[in-house]
Coordinates of C-alpha atoms in Angstrom, one line a residue:
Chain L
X1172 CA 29.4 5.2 -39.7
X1173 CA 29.6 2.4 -37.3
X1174 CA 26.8 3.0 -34.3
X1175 CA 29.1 3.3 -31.3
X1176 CA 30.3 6.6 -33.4
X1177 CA 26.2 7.2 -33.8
X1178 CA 25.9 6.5 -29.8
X1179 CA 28.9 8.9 -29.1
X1180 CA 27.9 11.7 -31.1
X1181 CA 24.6 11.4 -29.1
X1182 CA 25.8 11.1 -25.5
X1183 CA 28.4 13.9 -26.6
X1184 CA 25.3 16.5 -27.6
X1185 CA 23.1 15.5 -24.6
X1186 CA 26.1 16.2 -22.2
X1187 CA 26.5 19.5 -23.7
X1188 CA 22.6 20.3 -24.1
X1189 CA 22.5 19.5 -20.3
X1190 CA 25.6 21.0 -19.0
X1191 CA 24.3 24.4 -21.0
X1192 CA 21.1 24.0 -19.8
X1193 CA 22.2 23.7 -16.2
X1194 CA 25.2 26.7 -16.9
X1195 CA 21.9 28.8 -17.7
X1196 CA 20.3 28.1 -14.7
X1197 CA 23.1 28.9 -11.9
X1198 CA 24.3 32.0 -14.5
X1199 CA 20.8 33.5 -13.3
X1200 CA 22.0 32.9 -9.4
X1201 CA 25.3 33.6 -10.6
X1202 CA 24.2 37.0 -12.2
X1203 CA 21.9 38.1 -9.0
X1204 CA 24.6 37.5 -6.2
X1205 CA 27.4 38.9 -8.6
X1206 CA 25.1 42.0 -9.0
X1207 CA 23.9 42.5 -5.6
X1208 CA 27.7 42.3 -4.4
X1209 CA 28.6 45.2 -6.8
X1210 CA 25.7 47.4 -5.7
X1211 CA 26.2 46.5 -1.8
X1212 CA 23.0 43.9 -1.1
X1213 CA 23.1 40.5 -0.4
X1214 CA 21.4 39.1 -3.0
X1215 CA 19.0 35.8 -2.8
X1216 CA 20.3 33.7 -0.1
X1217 CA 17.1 32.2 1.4
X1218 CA 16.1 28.6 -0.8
X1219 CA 19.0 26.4 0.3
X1220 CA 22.6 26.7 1.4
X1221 CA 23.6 30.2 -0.1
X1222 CA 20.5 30.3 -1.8
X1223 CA 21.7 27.4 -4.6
X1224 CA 18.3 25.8 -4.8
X1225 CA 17.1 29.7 -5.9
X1226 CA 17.5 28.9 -9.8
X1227 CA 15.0 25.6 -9.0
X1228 CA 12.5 27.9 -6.9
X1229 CA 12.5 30.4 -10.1
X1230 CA 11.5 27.1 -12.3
X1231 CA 8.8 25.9 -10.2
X1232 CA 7.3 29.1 -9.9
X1233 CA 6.8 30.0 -13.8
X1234 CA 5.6 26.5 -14.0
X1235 CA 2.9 27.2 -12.1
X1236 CA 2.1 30.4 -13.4
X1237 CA -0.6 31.3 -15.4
X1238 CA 0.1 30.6 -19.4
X1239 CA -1.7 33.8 -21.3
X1240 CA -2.0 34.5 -25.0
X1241 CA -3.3 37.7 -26.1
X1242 CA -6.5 37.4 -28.1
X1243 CA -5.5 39.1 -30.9
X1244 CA -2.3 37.6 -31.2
X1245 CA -1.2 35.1 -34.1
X1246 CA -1.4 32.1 -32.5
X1247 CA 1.3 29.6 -34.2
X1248 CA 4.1 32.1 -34.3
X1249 CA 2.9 33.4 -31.2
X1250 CA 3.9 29.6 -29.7
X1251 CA 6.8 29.2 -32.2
X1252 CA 8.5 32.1 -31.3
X1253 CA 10.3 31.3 -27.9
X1254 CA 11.2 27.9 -29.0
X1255 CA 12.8 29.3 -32.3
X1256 CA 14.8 31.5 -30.0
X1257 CA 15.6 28.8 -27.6
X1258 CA 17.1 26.5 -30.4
X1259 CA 20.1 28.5 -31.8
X1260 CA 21.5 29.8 -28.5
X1261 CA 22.1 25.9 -28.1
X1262 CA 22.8 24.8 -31.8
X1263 CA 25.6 27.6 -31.7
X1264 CA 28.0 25.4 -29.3
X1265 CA 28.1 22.4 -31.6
X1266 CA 31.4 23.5 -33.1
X1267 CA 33.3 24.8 -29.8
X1268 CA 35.9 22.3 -29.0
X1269 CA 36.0 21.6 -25.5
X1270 CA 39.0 19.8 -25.0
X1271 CA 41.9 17.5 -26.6
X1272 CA 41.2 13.9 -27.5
X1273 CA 40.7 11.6 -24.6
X1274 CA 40.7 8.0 -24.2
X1275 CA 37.6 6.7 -22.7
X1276 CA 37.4 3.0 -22.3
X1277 CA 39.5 2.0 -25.3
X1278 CA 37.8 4.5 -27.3
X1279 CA 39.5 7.8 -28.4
X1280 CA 36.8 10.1 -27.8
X1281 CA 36.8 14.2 -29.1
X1282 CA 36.1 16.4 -26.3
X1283 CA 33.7 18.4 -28.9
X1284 CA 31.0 17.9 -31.1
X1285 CA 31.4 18.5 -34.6
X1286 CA 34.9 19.6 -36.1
X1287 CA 34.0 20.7 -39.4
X1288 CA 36.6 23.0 -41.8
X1289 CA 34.2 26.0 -41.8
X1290 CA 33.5 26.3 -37.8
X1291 CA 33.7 29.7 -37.3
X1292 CA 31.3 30.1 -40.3
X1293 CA 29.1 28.1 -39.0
X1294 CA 29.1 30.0 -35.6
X1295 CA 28.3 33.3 -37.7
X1296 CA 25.3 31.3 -39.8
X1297 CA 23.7 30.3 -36.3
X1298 CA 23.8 34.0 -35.2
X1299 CA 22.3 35.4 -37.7
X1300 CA 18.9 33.4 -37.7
X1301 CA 18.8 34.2 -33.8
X1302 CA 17.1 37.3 -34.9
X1303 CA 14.0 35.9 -36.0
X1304 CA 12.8 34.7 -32.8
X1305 CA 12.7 38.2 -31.3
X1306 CA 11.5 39.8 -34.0
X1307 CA 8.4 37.0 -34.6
X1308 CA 7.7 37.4 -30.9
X1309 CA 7.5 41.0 -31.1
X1310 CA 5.2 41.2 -34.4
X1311 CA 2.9 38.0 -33.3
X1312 CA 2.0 39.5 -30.3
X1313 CA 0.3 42.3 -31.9
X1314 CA 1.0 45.2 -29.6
X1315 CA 2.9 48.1 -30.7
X1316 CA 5.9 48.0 -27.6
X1317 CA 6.8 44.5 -28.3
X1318 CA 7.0 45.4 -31.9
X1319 CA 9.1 48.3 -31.2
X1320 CA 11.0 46.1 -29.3
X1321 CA 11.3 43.6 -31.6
X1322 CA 12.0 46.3 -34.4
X1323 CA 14.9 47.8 -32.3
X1324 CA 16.7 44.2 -31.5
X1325 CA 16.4 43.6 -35.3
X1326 CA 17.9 46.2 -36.6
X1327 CA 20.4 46.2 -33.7
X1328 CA 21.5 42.2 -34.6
X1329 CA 22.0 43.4 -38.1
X1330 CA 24.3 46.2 -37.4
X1331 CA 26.5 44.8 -34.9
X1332 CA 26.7 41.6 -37.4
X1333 CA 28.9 43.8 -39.5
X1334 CA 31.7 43.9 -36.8
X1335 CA 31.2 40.3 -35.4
X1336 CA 31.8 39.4 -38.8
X1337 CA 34.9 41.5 -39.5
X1338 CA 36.2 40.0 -35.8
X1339 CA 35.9 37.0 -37.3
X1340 CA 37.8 37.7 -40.4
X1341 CA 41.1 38.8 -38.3
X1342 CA 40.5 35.5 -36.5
X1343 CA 40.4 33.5 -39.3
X1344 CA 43.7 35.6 -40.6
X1345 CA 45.6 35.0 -37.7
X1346 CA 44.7 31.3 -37.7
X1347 CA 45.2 30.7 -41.3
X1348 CA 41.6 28.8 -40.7
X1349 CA 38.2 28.3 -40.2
X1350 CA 38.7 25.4 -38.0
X1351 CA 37.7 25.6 -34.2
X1352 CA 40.5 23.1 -33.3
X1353 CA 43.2 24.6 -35.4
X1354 CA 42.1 28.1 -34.0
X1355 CA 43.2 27.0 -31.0
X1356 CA 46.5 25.5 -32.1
X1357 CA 47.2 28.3 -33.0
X1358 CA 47.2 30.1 -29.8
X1359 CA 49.6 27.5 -28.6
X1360 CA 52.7 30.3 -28.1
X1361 CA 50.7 33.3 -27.6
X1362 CA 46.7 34.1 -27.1
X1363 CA 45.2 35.9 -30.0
X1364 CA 43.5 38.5 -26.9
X1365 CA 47.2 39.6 -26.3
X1366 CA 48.3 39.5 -30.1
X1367 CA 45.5 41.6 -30.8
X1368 CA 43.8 42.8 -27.7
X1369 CA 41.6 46.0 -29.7
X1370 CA 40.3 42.9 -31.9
X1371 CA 39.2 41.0 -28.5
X1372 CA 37.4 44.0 -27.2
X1373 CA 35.6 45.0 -30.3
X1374 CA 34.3 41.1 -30.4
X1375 CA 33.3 41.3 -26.9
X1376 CA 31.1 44.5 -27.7
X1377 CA 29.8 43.0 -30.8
X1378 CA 29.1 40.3 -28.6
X1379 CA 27.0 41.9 -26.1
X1380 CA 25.1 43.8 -28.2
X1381 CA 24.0 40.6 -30.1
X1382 CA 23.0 39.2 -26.9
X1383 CA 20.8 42.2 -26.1
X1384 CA 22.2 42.5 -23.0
X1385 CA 23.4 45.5 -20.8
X1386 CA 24.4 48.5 -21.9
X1387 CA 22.6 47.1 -25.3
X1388 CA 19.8 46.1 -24.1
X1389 CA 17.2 48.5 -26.2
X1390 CA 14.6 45.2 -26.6
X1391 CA 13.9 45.6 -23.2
X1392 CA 14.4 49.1 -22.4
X1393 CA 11.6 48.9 -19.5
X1394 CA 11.3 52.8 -19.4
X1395 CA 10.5 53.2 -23.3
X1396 CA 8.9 49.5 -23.8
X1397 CA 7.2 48.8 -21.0
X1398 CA 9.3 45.3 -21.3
X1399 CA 10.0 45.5 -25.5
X1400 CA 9.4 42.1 -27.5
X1401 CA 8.2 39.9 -24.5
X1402 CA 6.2 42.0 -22.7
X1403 CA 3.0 40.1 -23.8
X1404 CA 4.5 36.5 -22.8
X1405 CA 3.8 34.6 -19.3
X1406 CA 4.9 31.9 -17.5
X1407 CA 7.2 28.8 -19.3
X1408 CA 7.0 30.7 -22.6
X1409 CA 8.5 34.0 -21.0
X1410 CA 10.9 31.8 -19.3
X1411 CA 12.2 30.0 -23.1
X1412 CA 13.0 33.7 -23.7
X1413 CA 15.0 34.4 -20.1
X1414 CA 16.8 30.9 -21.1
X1415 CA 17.5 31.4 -25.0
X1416 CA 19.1 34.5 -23.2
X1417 CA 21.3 33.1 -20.6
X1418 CA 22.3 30.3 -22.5
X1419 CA 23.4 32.6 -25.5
X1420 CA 25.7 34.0 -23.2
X1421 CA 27.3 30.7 -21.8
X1422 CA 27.4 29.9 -25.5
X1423 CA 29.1 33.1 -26.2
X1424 CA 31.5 33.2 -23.6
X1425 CA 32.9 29.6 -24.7
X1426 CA 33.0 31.4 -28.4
X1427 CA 35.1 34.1 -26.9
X1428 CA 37.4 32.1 -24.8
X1429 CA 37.7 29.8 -28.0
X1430 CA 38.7 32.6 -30.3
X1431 CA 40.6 35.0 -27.9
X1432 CA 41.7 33.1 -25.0
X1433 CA 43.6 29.8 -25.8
X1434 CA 40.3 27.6 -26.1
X1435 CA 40.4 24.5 -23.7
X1436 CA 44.5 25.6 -23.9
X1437 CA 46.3 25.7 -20.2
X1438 CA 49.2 24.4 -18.3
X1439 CA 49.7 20.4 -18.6
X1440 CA 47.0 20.4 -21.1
X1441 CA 49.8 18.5 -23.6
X1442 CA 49.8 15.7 -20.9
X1443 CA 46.4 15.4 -19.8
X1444 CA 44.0 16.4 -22.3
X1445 CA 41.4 15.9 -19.9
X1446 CA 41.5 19.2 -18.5
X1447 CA 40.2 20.8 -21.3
X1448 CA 36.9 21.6 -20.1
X1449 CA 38.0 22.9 -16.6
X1450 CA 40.2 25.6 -18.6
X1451 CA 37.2 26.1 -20.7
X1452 CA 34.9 26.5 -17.6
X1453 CA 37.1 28.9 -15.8
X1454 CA 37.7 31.0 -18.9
X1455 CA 33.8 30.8 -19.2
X1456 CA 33.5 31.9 -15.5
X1457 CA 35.3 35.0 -16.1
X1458 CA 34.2 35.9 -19.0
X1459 CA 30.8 36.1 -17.8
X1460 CA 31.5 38.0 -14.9
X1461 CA 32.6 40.7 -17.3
X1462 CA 29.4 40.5 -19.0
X1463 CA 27.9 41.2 -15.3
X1464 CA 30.6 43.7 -14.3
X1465 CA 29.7 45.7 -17.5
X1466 CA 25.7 45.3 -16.7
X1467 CA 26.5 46.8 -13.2
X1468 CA 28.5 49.5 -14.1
X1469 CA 26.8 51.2 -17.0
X1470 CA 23.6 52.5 -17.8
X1471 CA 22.1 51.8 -21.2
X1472 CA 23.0 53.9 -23.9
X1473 CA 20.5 55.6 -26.0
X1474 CA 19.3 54.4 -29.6
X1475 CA 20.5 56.6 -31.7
X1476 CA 24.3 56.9 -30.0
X1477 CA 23.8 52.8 -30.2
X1478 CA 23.5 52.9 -34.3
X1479 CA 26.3 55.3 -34.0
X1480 CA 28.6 53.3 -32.3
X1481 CA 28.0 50.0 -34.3
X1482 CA 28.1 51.9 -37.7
X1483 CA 30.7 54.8 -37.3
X1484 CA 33.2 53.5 -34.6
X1485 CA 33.0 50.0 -34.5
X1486 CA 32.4 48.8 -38.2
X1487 CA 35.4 51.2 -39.6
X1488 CA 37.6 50.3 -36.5
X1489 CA 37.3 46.2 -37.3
X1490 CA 37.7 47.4 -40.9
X1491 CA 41.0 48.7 -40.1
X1492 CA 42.0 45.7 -38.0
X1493 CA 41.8 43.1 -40.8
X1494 CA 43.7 45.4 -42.6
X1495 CA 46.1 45.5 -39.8
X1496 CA 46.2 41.4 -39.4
X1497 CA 46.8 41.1 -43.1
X1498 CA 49.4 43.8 -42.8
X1499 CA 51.6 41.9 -40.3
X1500 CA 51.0 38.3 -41.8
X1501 CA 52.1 39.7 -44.7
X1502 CA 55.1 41.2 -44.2
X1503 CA 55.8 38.5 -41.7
X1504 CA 56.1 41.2 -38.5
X1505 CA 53.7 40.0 -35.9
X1506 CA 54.9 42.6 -33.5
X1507 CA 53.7 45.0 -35.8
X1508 CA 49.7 43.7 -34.8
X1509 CA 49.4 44.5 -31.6
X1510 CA 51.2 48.2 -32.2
X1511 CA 49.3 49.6 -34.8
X1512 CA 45.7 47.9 -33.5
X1513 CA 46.1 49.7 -30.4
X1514 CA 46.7 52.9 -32.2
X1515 CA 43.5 52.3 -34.1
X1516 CA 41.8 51.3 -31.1
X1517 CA 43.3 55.2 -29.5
X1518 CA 41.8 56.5 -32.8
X1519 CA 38.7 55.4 -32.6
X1520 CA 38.2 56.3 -28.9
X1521 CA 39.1 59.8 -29.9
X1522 CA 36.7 60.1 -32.0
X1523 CA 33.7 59.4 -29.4
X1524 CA 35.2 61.6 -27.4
X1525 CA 35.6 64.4 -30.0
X1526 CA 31.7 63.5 -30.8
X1527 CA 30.6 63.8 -27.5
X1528 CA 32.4 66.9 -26.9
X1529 CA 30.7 68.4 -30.0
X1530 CA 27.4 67.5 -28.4
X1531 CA 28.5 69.2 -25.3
X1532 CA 29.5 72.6 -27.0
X1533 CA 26.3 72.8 -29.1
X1534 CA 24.2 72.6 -26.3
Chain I
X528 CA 17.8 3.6 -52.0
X529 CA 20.8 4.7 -50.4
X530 CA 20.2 7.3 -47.0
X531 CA 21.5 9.9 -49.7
X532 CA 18.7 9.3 -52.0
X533 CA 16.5 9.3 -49.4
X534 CA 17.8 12.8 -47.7
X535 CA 17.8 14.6 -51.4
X536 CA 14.1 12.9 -52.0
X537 CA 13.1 14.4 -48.6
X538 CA 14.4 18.1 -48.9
X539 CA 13.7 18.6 -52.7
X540 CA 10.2 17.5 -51.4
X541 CA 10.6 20.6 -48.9
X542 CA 11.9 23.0 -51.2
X543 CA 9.0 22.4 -54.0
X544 CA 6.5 22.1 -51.6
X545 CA 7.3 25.0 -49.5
X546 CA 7.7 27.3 -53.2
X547 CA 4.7 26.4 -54.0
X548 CA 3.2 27.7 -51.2
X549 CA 5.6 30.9 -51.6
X550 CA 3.4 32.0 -54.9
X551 CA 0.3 30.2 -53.7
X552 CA -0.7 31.6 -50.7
X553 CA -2.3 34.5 -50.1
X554 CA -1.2 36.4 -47.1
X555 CA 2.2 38.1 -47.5
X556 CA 4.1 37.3 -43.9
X557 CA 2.8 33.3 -44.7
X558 CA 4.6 34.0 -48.5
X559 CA 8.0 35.3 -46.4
X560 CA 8.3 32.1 -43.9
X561 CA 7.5 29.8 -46.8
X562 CA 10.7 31.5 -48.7
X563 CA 12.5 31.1 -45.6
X564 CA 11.6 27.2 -45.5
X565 CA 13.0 27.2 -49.1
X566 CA 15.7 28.8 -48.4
X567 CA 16.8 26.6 -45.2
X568 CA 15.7 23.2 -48.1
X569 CA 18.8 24.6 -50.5
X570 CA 21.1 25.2 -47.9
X571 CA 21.0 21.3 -46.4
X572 CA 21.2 20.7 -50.3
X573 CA 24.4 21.9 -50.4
X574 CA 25.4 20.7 -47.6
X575 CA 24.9 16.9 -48.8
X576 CA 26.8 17.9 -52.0
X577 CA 29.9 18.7 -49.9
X578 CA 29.6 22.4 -50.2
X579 CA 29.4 23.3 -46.9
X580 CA 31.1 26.7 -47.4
X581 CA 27.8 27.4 -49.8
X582 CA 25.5 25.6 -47.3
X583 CA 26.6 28.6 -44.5
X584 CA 27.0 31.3 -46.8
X585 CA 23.5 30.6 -48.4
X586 CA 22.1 30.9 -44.4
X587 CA 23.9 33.9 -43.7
X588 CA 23.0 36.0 -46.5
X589 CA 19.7 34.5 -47.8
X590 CA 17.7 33.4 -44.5
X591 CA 19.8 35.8 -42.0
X592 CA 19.6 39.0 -43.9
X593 CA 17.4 38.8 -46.9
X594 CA 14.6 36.9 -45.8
X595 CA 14.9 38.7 -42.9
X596 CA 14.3 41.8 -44.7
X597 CA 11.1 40.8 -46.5
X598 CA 9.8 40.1 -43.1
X599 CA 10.3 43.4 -41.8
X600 CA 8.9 45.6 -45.0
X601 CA 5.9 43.5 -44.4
X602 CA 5.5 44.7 -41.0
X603 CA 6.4 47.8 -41.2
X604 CA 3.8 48.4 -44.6
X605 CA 0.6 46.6 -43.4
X606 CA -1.5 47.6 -41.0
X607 CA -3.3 44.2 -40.4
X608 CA -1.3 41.4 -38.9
X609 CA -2.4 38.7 -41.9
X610 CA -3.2 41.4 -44.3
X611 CA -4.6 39.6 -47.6
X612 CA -2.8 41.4 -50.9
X613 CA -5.4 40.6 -54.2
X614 CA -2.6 39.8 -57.0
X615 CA -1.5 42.7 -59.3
X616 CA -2.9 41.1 -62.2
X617 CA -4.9 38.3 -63.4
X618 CA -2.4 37.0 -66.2
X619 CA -2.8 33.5 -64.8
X620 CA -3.2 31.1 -68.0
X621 CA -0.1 33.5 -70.0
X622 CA 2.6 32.9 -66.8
X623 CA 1.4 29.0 -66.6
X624 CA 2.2 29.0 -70.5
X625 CA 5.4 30.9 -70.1
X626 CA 6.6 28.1 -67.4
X627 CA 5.5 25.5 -69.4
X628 CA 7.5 26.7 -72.5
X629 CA 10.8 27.3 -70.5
X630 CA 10.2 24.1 -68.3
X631 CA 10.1 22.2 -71.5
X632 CA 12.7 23.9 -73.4
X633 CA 15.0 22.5 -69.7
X634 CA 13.8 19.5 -70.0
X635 CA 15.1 19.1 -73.8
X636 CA 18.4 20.6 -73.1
X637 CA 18.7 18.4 -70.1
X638 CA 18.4 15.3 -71.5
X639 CA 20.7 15.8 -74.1
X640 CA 23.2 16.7 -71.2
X641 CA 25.8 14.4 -71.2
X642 CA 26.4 14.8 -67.5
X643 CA 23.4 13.0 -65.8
X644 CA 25.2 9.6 -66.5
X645 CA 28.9 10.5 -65.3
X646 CA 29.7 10.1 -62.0
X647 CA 30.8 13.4 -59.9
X648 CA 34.8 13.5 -59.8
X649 CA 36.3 12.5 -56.2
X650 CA 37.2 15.8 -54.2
X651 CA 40.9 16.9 -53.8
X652 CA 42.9 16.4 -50.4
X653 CA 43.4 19.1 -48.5
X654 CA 41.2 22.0 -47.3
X655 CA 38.3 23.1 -49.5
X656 CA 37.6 27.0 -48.2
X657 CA 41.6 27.5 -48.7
X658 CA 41.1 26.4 -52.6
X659 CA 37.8 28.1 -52.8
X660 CA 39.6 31.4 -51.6
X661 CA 42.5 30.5 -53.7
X662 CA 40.5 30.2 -56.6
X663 CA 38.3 33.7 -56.3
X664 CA 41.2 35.6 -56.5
X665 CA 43.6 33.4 -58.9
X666 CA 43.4 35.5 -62.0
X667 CA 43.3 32.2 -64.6
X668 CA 40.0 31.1 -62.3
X669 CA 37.4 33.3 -60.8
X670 CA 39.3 36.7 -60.1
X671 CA 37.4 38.3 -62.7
X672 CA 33.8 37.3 -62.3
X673 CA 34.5 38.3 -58.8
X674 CA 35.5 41.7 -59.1
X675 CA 33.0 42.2 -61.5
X676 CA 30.5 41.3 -59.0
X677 CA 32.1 43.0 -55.9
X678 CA 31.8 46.1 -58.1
X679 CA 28.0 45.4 -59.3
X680 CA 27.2 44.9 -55.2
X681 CA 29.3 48.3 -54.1
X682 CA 27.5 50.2 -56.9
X683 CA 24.3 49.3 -55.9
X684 CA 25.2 50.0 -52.5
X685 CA 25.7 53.2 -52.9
X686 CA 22.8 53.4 -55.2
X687 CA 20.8 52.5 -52.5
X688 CA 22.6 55.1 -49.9
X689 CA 22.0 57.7 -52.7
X690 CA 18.4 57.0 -53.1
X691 CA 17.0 57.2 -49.5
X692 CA 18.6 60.5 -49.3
X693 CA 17.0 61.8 -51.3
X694 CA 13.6 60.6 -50.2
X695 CA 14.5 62.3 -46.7
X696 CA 15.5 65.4 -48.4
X697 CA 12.6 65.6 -49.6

């Protein structure tokens, strides 16, 4: 390993740690304008043109603020707990591949940072040791909301694992690989989203209840919890939390887009591989203005329908479509995907309706 | 020293240090982050044996669900937040003989082993999760072991369904 290839690798991760970093603060300003337009207000406009300079404002306020820690508390994983939730949400991006290769000076230079064979693996081992920073938090703080709240996320992450997982797997089938890069070679003549659209949504679910975020978000249910797993932290610690947050779902949304929607993939991208990460930005851009469209327009569902959902609908209905991908690869009719995962997909929105409806009449 | 020798020294120094802490220590939640330490020591082991499949699986299952498990039947069964458990039993000076016997009886069959002196075989072109997956479920390699096991999990799966029904039931 020659040290220009050290000194590349490094300028590659601080350009993504800062381009996240700065994604999380204007999703925040994103997030409040996109809300306020759907319910009608205007929405911060006041620090700066347009209110830009509102995501710096927020910053040097919780600097300021007071820094508290609860005297009964456990001190060190009281501390460690925001920065072990901080650090995944931006390990998690080190396989997304951002665009082709580019020639930079001479130098061919991978628009991404690590291309290893087991990528999407990867991605899945990262998510799962997100959960311990929410669940420390919510134990160390030794108060019985945030460890509710912690208890809820927990066991919320766990279950929705199972069909983030199973997403993966009909990924991985359709791509014949684990590889980030190859996953989007694959989706050279058709997007996997439209090859099998039921697979796209049931990631994108999985995907926002790993987040925690609206209609999923139980570890911060303020009605029940008070605030749920953070609701003894102040200040820059409280904000590590807000940031872990935002940035998981810039991180998210490139994971998504990678998987579903063409990667860094567009028009002239054969010619000039350079405008990789502007596809990858847009695709980002829209993706998360689902996740805020979906905040907006439903109310958060209750726990026990939640469990419900992840365990009878959505693990049995991922089930089905790996069954369904290794169906059509098998007998070598793609056309065959799309079909029959759409009829699972009717299935399985039959059935909450049949549920609810039973609710309904037994009232 | 290569930087490999150097990388193994450093995490086997990790993974001892932090198991000893696992059985040393005396408050339970310390015991589960120790494991989880360990845990996170074996999976970069892997890694630097080119098993990176292993590395991933090892954090998925073992720090992302297991570990993660432990954690949680602490919390939800003590009351105090660094509850101190006294051991079950004060068989100290038997176990310490135990480990001595089967540490030695390792050691003997280990260096007898002819395989400390051979050099590990070059890897095979090609992709290694696609020959992994070939070879679970090629009947002349692994196909067997691995229903075996799938069959052992579901079993106990179901075991376990079975079991906290009952305790509701109740």
């Amino acid at each position: 390993m020659d040290s220009a290839l050290i000194w590349e690798m490094v300028i590659k991760s601080l350009v993504l740690i800062l381009a996240l970093l700065t994604g999380f603060a204007y999703l925040t300003y994103y997030e409040r304008r996109g809300l306020a337009r759907i319910q009608s207000r205007v929405g911060p406009n006041r620090a700066g043109p347009a209110g830009l300079l509102q995501p710096i404002a927020d910053a040097v306020k919780l600097i300021f603020k007071e820094e508290f820690t609860p005297g009964q508390a456990y001190k060190v994983i009281f501390i460690l707990a925001p920065i072990i939730t901080v650090i995944p949400a931006i390990l998690i991006t080190a396989t997304v591949p951002w665009g082709g290769t580019v020639t930079i000076g001479g130098r061919e230079v991978m628009l991404g940072i690590a291309d290893i064979n087991i990528g999407v693996l990867y991605i899945m081992s990262v998510a799962s040791i997100a959960v311990y920073g929410v669940v420390l938090a919510g134990w160390a703080s030794n108060n019985k909301y945030a460890m509710m709240g912690g208890l809820r996320s927990t066991a919320q992450m766990i279950s929705y694992e199972l069909a983030l997982g199973l997403s993966f797997v009909g990924v991985i089938l359709l791509a014949n690989s684990m590889r980030m890069t190859e996953i989007v070679e694959a989706q050279r003549g058709l997007w996997f989203a439209f090859l099998q659209p039921v697979g796209a949504v049931v990631f994108f679910f999985a995907t926002l209840a790993e987040l925690n975020r609206g209609p999923f978000d139980m570890p911060e249910a303020e009605q029940e919890l008070s605030a749920g797993y953070n609701v003894e932290y102040s200040g820059m610690k409280f904000a590590l939390f807000f940031m872990a947050e935002y940035t998981k779902m810039v991180s998210i949304s490139a994971i998504i887009a990678t998987l579903f929607w063409g990667g860094y993939r567009g028009p002239f991208i054969d010619t000039m591989p350079g405008l990789g990460p502007l596809y990858m930005f847009i695709k980002i851009f829209f993706i998360l203005f689902m996740m805020i469209w979906v905040r907006a327009s439903w109310p958060r569902i209750r726990y026990d329908r939640l469990m419900d959902l992840g365990w009878k609908i959505l693990l049995p209905l991922s089930l089905s479509l790996v069954f369904i991908n290794a169906t059509g690869i098998l007998l070598n009719q793609m056309w065959l995907i799309p079909l029959l995962s759409i009829g699972a997909g009717f299935l399985a929105i039959q059935a909450i309706n049949l549920s609810l409806r039973r609710k309904e009449n037994a009232r | 020293m290569t930087t490999m020798q150097v990388l193994f020294l450093f995490f086997a120094a990790i993974i001892l240090g932090s198991a000893i802490k696992v059985v040393t220590t005396k408050k339970m939640i310390h015991a589960a982050f120790w494991l989880v330490v360990a845990l996170f020591g074996i999976a970069a082991l892997y890694a630097m044996l080119n098993a990176g499949f292993l590395a991933m699986v090892q954090i998925v299952v073992y720090v992302g669900a297991i570990a993660i498990l432990f954690i949680f039947a602490v919390m939800l069964t003590r009351k105090e937040l660094l509850d101190k458990g006294a051991a079950l039993n004060n068989n100290k000076t038997i176990a310490a003989l135990i480990s001595l016997v089967f540490f030695g009886g390792l050691l003997l069959l280990l260096t007898n082993w002819s395989g400390f002196t051979k050099m590990a075989p070059d890897l095979p072109e090609g992709d290694m999760v696609a020959k992994l997956g070939e070879a679970l479920v090629t009947p002349n390699a692994y196909l067997l072991p691995f229903e075996v096991a799938s069959v052992l999990l579901l079993a106990a799966l179901i075991g376990a369904v079975y079991v906290a029904n009952e305790a509701r039931s109740e």
